[in-house]
Coordinates of C-alpha atoms in Angstrom, one line a residue:
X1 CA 131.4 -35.0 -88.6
X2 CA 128.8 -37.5 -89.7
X3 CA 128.9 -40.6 -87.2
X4 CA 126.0 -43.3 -86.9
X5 CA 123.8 -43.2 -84.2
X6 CA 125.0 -46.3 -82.6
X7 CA 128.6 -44.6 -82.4
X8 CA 127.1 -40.9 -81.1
X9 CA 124.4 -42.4 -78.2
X10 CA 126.5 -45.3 -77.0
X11 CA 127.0 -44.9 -72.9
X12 CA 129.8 -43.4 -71.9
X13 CA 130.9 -46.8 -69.6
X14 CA 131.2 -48.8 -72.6
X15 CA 134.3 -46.5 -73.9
X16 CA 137.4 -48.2 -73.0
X17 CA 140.4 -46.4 -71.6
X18 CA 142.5 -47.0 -75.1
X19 CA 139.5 -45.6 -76.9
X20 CA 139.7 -42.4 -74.9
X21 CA 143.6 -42.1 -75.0
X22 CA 143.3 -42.6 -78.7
X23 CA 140.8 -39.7 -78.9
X24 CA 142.8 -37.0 -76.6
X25 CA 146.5 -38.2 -78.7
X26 CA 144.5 -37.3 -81.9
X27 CA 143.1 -34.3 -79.8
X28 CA 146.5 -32.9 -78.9
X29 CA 147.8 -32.9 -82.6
X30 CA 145.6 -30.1 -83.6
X31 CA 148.0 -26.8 -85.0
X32 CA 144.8 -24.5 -84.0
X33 CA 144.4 -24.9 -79.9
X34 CA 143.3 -21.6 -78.1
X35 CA 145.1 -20.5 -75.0
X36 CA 142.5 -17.8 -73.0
X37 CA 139.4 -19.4 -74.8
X38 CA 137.8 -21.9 -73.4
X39 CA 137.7 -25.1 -75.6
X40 CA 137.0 -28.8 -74.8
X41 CA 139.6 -31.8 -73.5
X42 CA 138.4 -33.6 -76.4
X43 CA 135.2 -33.7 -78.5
X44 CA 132.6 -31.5 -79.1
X45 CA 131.6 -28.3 -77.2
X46 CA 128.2 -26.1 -78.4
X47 CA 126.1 -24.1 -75.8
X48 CA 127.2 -22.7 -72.9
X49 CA 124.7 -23.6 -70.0
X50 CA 124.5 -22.8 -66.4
X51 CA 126.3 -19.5 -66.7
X52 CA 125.6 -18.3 -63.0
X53 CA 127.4 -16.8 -59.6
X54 CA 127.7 -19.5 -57.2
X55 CA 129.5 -19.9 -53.8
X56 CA 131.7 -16.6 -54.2
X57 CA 132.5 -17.7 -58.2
X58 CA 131.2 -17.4 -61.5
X59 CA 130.1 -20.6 -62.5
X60 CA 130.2 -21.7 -66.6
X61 CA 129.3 -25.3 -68.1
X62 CA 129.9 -26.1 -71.6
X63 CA 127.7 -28.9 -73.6
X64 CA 130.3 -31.8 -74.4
X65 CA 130.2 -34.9 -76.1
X66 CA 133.9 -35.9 -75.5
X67 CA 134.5 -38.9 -78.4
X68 CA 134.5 -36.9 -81.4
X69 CA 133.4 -34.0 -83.4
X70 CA 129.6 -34.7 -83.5
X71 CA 126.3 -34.2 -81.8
X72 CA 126.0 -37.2 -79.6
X73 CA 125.1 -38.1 -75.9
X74 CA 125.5 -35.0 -73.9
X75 CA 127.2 -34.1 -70.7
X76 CA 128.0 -31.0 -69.2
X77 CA 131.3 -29.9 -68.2
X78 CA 131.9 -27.7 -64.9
X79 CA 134.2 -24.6 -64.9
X80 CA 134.4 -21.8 -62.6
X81 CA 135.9 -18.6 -62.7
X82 CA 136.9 -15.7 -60.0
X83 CA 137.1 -12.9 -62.5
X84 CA 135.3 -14.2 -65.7
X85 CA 138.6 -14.4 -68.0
X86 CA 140.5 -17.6 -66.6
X87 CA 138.2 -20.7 -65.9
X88 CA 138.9 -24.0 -64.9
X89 CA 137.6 -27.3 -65.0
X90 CA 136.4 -28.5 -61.7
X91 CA 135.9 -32.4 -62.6
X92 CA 131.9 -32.0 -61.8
X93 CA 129.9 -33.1 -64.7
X94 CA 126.3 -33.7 -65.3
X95 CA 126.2 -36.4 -67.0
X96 CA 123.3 -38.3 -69.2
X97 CA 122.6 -41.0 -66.7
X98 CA 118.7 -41.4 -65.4
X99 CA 116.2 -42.7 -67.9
X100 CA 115.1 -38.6 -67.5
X101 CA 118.2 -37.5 -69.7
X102 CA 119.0 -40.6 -71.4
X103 CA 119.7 -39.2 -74.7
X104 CA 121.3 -36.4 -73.5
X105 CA 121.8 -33.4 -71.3
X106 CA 120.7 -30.7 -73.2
X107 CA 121.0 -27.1 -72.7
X108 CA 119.6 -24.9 -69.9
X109 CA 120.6 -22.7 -67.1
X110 CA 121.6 -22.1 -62.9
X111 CA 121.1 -20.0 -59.9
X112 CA 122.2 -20.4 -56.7
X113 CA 119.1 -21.2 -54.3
X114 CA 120.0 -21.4 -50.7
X115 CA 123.7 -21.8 -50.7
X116 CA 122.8 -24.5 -53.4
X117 CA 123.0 -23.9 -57.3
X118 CA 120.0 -25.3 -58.8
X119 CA 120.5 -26.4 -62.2
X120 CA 117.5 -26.6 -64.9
X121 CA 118.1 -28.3 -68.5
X122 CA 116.2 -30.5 -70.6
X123 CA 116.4 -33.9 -70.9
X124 CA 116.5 -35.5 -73.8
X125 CA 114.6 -38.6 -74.2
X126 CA 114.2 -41.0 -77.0
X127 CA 112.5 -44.5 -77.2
X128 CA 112.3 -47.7 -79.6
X129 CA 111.5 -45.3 -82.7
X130 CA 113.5 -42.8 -81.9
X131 CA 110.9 -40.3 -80.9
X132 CA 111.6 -38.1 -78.6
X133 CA 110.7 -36.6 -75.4
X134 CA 111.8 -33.8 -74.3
X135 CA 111.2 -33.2 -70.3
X136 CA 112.3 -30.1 -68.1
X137 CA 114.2 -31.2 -65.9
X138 CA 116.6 -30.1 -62.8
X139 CA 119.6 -31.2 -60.5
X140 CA 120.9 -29.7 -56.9
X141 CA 125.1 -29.2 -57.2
X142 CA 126.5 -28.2 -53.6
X143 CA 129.7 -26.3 -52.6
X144 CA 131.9 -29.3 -52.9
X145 CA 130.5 -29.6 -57.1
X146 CA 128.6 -32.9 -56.2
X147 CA 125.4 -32.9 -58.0
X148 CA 121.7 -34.7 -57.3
X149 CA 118.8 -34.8 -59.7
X150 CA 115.5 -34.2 -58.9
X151 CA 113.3 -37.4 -58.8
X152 CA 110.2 -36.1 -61.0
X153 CA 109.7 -34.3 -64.5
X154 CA 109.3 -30.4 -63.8
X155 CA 107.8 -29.4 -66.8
X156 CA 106.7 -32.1 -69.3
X157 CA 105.5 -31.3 -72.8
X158 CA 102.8 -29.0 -73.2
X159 CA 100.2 -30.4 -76.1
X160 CA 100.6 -27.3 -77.5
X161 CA 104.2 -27.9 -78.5
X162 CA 105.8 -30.5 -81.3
X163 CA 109.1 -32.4 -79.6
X164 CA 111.3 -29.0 -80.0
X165 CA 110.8 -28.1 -76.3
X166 CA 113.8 -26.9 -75.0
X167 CA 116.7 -24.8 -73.3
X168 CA 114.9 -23.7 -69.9
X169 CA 116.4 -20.2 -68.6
X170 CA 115.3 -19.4 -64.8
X171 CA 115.6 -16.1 -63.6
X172 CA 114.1 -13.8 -60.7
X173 CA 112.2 -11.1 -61.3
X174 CA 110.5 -9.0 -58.5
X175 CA 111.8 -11.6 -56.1
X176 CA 109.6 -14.1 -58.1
X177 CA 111.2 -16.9 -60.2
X178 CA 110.4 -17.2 -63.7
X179 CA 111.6 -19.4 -66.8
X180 CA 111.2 -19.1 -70.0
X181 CA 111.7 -22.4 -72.7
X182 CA 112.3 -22.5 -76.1
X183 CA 109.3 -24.1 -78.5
X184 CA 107.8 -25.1 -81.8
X185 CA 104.3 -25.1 -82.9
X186 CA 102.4 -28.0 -84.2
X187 CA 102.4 -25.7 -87.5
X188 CA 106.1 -25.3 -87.6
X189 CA 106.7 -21.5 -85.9
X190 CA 108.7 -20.7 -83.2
X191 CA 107.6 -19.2 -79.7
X192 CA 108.5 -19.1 -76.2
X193 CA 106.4 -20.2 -73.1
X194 CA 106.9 -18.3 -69.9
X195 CA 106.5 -20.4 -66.3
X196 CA 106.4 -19.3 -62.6
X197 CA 107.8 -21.2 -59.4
X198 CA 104.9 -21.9 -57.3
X199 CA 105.9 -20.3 -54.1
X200 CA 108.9 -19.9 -55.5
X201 CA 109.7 -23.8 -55.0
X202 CA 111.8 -24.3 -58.3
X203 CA 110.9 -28.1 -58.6
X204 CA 107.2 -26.8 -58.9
X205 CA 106.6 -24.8 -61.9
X206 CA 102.9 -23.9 -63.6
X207 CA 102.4 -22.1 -67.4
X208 CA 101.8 -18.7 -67.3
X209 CA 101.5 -18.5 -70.6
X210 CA 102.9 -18.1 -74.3
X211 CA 105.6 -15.0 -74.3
X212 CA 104.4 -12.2 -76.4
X213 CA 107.6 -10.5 -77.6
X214 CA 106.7 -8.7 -80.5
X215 CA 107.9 -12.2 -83.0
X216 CA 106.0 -12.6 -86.1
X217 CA 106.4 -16.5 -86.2
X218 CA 108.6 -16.6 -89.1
X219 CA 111.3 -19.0 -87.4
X220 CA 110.2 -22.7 -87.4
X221 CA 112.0 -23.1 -83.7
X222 CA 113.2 -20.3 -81.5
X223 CA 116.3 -21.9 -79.1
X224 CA 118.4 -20.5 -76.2
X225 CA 115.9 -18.3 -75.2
X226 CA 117.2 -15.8 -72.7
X227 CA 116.3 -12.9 -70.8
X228 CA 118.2 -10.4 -69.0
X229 CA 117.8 -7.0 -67.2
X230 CA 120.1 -3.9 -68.7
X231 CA 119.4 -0.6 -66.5
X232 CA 116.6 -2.0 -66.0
X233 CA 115.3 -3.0 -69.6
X234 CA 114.7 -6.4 -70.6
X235 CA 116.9 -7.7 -73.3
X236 CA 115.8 -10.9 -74.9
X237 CA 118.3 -12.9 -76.2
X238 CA 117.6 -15.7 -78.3
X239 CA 118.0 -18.0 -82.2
X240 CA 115.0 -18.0 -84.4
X241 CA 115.8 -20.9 -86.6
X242 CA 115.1 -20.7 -90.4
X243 CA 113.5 -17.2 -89.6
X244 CA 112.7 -15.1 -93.0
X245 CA 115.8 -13.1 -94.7
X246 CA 112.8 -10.2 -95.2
X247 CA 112.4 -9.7 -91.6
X248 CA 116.5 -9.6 -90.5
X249 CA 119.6 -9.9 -92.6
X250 CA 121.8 -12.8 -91.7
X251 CA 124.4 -14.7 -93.3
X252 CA 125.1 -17.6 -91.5
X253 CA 122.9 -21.0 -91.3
X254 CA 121.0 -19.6 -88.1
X255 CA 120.8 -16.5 -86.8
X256 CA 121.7 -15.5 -83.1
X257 CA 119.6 -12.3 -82.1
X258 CA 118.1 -9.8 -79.7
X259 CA 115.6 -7.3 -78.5
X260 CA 115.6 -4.5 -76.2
X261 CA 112.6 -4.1 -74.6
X262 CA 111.1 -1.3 -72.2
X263 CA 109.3 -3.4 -69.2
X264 CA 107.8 -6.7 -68.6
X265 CA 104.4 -7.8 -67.6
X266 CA 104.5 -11.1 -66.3
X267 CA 100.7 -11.3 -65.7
X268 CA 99.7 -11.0 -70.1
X269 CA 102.4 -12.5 -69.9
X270 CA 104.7 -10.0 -72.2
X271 CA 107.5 -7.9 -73.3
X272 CA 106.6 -4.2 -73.8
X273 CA 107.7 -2.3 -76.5
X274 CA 110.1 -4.5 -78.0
X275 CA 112.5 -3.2 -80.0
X276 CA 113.1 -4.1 -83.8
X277 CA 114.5 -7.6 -84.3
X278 CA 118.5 -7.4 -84.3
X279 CA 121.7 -9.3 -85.5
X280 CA 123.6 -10.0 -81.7
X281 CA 127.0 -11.0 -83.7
X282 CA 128.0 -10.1 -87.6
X283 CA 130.2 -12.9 -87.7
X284 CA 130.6 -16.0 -88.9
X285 CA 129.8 -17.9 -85.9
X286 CA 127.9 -17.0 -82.8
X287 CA 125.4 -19.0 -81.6
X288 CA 123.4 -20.1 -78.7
X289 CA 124.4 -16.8 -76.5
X290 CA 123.4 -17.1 -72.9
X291 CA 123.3 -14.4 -70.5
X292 CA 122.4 -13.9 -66.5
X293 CA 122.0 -10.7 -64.0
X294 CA 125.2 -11.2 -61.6
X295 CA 124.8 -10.2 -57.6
X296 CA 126.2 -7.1 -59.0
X297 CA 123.6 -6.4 -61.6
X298 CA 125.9 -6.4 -64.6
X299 CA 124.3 -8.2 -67.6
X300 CA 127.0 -11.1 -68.4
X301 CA 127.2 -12.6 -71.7
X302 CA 128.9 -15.6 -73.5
X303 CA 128.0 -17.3 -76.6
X304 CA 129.1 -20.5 -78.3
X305 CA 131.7 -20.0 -81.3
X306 CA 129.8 -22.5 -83.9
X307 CA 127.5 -23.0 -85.2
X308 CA 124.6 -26.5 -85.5
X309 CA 125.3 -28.1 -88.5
X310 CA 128.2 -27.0 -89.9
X311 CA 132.0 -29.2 -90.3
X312 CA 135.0 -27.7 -89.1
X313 CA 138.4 -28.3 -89.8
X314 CA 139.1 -30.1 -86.2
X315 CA 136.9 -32.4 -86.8
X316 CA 139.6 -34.5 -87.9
X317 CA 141.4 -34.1 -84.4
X318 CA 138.2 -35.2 -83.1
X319 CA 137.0 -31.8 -81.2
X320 CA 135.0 -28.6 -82.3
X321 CA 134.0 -25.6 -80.8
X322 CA 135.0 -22.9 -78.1
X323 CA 133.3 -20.8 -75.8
X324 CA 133.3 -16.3 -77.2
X325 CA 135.3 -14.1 -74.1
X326 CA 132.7 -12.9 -71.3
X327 CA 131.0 -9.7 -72.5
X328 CA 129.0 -7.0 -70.0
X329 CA 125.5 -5.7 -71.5
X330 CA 125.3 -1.9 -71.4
X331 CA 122.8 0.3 -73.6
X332 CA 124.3 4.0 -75.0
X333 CA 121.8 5.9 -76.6
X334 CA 119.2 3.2 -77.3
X335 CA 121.8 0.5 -78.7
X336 CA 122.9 -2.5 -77.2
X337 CA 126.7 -2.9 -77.0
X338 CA 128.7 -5.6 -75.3
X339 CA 132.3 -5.5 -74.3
X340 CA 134.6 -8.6 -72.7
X341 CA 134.7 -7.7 -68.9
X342 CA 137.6 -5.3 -67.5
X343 CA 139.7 -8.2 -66.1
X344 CA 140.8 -9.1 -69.9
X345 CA 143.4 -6.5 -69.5
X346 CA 145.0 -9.0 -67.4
X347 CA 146.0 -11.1 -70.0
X348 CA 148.1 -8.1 -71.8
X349 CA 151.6 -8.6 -71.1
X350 CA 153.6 -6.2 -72.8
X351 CA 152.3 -3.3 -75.6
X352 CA 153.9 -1.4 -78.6
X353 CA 152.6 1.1 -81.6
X354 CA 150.5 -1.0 -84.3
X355 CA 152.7 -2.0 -87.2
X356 CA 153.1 -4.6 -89.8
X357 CA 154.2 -7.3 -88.1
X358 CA 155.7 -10.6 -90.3
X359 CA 155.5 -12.8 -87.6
X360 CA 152.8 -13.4 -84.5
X361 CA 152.2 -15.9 -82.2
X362 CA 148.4 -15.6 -83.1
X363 CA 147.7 -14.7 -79.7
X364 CA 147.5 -10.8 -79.5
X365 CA 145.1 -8.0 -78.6
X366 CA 145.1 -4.7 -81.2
X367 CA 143.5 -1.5 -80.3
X368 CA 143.2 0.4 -83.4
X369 CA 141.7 3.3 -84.8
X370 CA 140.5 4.6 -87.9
X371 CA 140.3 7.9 -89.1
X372 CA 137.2 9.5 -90.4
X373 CA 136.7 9.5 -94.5
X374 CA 138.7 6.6 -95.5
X375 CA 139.0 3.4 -95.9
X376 CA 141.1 1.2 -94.1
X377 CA 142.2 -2.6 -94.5
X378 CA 144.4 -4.6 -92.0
X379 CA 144.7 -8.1 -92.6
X380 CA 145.0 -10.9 -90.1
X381 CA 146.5 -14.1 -89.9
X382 CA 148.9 -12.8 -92.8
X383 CA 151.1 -14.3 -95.1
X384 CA 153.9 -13.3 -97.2
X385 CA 151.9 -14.1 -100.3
X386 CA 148.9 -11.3 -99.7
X387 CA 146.7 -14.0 -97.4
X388 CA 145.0 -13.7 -94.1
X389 CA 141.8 -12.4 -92.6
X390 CA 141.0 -9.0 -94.7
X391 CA 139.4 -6.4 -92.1
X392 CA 137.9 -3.5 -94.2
X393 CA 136.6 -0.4 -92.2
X394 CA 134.9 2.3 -94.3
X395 CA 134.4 5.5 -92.2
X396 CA 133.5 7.1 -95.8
X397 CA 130.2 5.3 -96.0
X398 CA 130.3 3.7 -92.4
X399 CA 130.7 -0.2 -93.5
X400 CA 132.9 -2.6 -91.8
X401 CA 133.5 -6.0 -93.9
X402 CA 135.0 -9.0 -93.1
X403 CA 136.5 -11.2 -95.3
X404 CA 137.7 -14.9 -94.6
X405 CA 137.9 -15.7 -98.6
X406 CA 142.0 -16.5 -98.6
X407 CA 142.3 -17.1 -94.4
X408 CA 143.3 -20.3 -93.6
X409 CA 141.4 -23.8 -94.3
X410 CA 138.2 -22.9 -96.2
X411 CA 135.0 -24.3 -94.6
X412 CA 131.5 -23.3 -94.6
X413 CA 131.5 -21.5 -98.0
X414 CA 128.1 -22.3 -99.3
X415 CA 126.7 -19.5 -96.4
X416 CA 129.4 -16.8 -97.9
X417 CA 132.9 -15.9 -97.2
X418 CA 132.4 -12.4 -96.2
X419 CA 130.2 -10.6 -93.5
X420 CA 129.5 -7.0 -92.7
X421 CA 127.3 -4.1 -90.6
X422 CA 126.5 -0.9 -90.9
X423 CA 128.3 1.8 -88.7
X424 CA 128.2 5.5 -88.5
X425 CA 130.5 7.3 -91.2
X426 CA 133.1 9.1 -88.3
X427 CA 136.6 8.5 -86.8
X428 CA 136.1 4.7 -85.5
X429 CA 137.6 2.0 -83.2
X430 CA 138.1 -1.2 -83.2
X431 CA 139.5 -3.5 -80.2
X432 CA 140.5 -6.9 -81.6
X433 CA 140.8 -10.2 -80.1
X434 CA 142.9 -13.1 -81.7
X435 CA 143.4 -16.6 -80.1
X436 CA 145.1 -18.8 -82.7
X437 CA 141.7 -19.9 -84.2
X438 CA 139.6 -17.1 -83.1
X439 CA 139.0 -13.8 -83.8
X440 CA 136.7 -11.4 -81.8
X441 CA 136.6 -8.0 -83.2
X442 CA 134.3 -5.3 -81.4
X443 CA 133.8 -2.1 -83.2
X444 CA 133.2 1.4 -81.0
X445 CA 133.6 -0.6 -77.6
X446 CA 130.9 -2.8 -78.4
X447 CA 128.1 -1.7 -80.7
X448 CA 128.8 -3.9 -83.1
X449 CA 130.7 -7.3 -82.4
X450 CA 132.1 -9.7 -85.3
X451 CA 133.3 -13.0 -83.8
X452 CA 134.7 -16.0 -85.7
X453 CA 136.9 -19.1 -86.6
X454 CA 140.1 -18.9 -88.6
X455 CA 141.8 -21.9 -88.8
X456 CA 145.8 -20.2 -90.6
X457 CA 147.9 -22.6 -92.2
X458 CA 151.6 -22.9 -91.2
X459 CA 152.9 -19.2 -91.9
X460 CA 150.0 -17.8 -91.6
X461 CA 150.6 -15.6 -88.4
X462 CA 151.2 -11.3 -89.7
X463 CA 149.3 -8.3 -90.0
X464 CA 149.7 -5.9 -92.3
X465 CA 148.3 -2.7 -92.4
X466 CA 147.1 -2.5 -96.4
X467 CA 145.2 0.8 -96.7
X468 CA 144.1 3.7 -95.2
X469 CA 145.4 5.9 -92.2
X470 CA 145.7 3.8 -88.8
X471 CA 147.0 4.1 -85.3
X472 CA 147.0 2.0 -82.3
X473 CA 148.6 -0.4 -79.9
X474 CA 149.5 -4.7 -80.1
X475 CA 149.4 -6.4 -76.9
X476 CA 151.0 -9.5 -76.1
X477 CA 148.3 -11.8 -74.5
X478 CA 149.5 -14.0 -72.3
X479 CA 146.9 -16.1 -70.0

């Protein structure tokens, strides 16, 4: 949604309270609400941030502007979470209100420090011209969710960056605490700089240097950059923007990626042995994944479902965006898969052999198979006039393509209406999640993900099984 400036960046005080009731009534008339997603009050929600353990819970903020569907004056909104499938809003927010985060709190990360969670995000800054600056910067939130900025600026911008400086992830690594920040070369080309705590005091941070991952520079910005350990690899997680078609395949307007790497040198400072450059999610939208190391070890996952950019069909109920199920990081056989955590078999409520089904309530889990050699079509979000999300999985010459061409309100056409991946040609599974306007589809328990909006029209709520042999169960979901 395009909105002026003076509409998108005005303080949140001046909103009256018939303003705001105005927005959530228009919020509340939207046909295509989720129900085990998470999804903002009102407004719009992009990158997850602070995804983090914290006082005996998993803590999760979501980026919010809450007056409409556009990219304005940025907050973040607290929710927590005992077994990463039902979150709640706390009331905590950090909110855009020191002249270090005046025009915004942008994206960044958490980790509890001393029965404290220490938050680090950029703030974005803008003055008379509209030039920004963009400053590291950090916030304290204790036990009962009150937060307190730091006074000073922990990183400002280095001279070797432009004013795309952003999205600070801290980690530890051999009990020393690291962070690594998205950037942009004065030439246009996409890095990340690496930074270590001074005696591990995280409002004290020096340059270690310029992460060498194995990138060619392609990408004119590189966001969300995250790292994360897997059996003790480091994955990098992150979104080369505008990187070149000729070095990875992708569809949609930006890319949401990874690498699997084999060890880490902080001292170079690099990544060792990176991996190819790889598609994290073949669907239509996935973007701005973050990911942390829990107490446990597990490698925890959640991305945005949306994408920069791009108009969706809530707009008009002024809101846009949800938040992808939690999904653990494991690596089979030197690929990366990633699965929704166990506790989503919670949410099943009652079970029955797959069949066409005229009717749903668009809030359903399917485990399916598909046998080897054929090809297989189910379609989602069906009507009685051959519509719906068209699933194709060919086990034959091991493609799986998705097709959103005749599935509910069209948007986003000029990046394509279908998407697909490459699979082995063999018997394969498929565990599918739909949430009235999401789908998340993971092929083989995770090696190869598909997640995306569908936005059905009224009727638009069957599957059908249109080709091929295939067996499996519907679950009810029920949060």
């Amino acid at each position: 949604m395009d909105l002026p400036k003076e509409i998108r960046y005005r303080a949140y005080s001046d909103w009256s309270t018939e303003e705001r009731a105005a927005i959530a009534e228009n919020v509340n008339k939207s046909p295509w609400h989720v129900t085990y997603h998470i999804e903002p009050k009102t407004g719009l929600l992009n990158d997850p941030n602070g995804f983090s353990f914290f006082n005996g819970k998993y803590t999760l903020f979501y980026q919010n502007w809450p007056f409409g569907a556009a990219h304005g004056l940025k907050e973040w909104v607290h929710t927590e979470s005992e077994d990463l499938v039902h979150f709640h809003t706390t009331g905590a927010e950090l909110l855009p209100d020191t002249k270090h985060d005046s025009h915004g709190a942008y994206s960044g990360s958490a980790y509890e420090i001393d029965g404290k969670l220490f938050l680090f995000y950029t703030g974005n800054v803008r003055d008379k011209n509209w030039v920004r600056d963009p400053l590291q910067i950090g916030a304290w939130m204790d036990k009962d969710h009150k937060i307190t900025k730091c006074k000073d600026v922990l990183i400002q911008q280095p001279s070797d960056v432009t004013e795309h400086f952003r999205d600070p992830q801290i980690f530890k690594y051999d009990d020393q605490f690291y962070a690594i920040v998205g950037a942009q070369s004065p030439e246009k080309s996409g890095f990340i700089k690496l930074y270590k705590a001074l005696d591990n005091n995280v409002e004290n941070w020096e340059e270690v240097g310029n992460l060498d991952f194995g990138g060619t520079g392609s990408e004119y910005m590189i966001e969300c950059p995250n790292l994360v350990f897997v059996d003790g690899k480091p994955v990098l997680l992150y979104c080369p923007q505008g990187l070149d078609k000729a070095e990875l395949d992708y569809q949609n307007i930006y890319p949401n990626t990874y690498k699997v790497c084999q060890t880490f040198d902080t001292k170079i400072p690099k990544l060792v042995n990176p991996s190819t450059i790889n598609n994290l999610d073949y669907g239509f939208e996935a973007y701005a994944t973050q990911g942390f190391n829990a107490p446990d070890g597990r490698a925890l996952i959640v991305s945005w479902i949306g994408l920069p950019d791009i108009d969706y069909p809530t707009d008009q109920y002024d809101y846009q965006g949800a938040l992808s199920l939690v999904k653990e990081l494991s690596i089979k056989d030197g690929k990366l898969y990633q699965y929704p955590v166990e506790a989503i078999t919670s949410l099943r409520s009652s079970s029955e052999p797959l069949a066409d089904k005229a009717e749903t309530a668009n809030i359903y889990e399917l485990e399916v198979t598909f046998a080897a050699d054929q090809v297989s079509e189910l379609l989602l979000f069906a009507d009685d006039k051959g519509n719906g999300l068209r699933l194709t999985v060919d086990t034959a010459n091991g493609k799986v393509i998705l097709d959103r061409s005749k599935a509910g309100v069209q948007y986003a056409t000029d990046f394509g209406q279908t998407r697909e991946c490459d699979i082995e040609p063999t018997e394969t599974t498929a565990n599918i999640f739909v949430d009235r306007s999401i789908v998340e589809i993971f092929i083989n328990k995770g090696e190869k993900v598909f997640t995306s909006r569908v936005f059905p029209e009224a009727g638009q709520s069957g599957i059908q099984l249109t080709a091929g042999e295939t067996t499996g169960t519907y679950f009810e979901l029920t949060k």
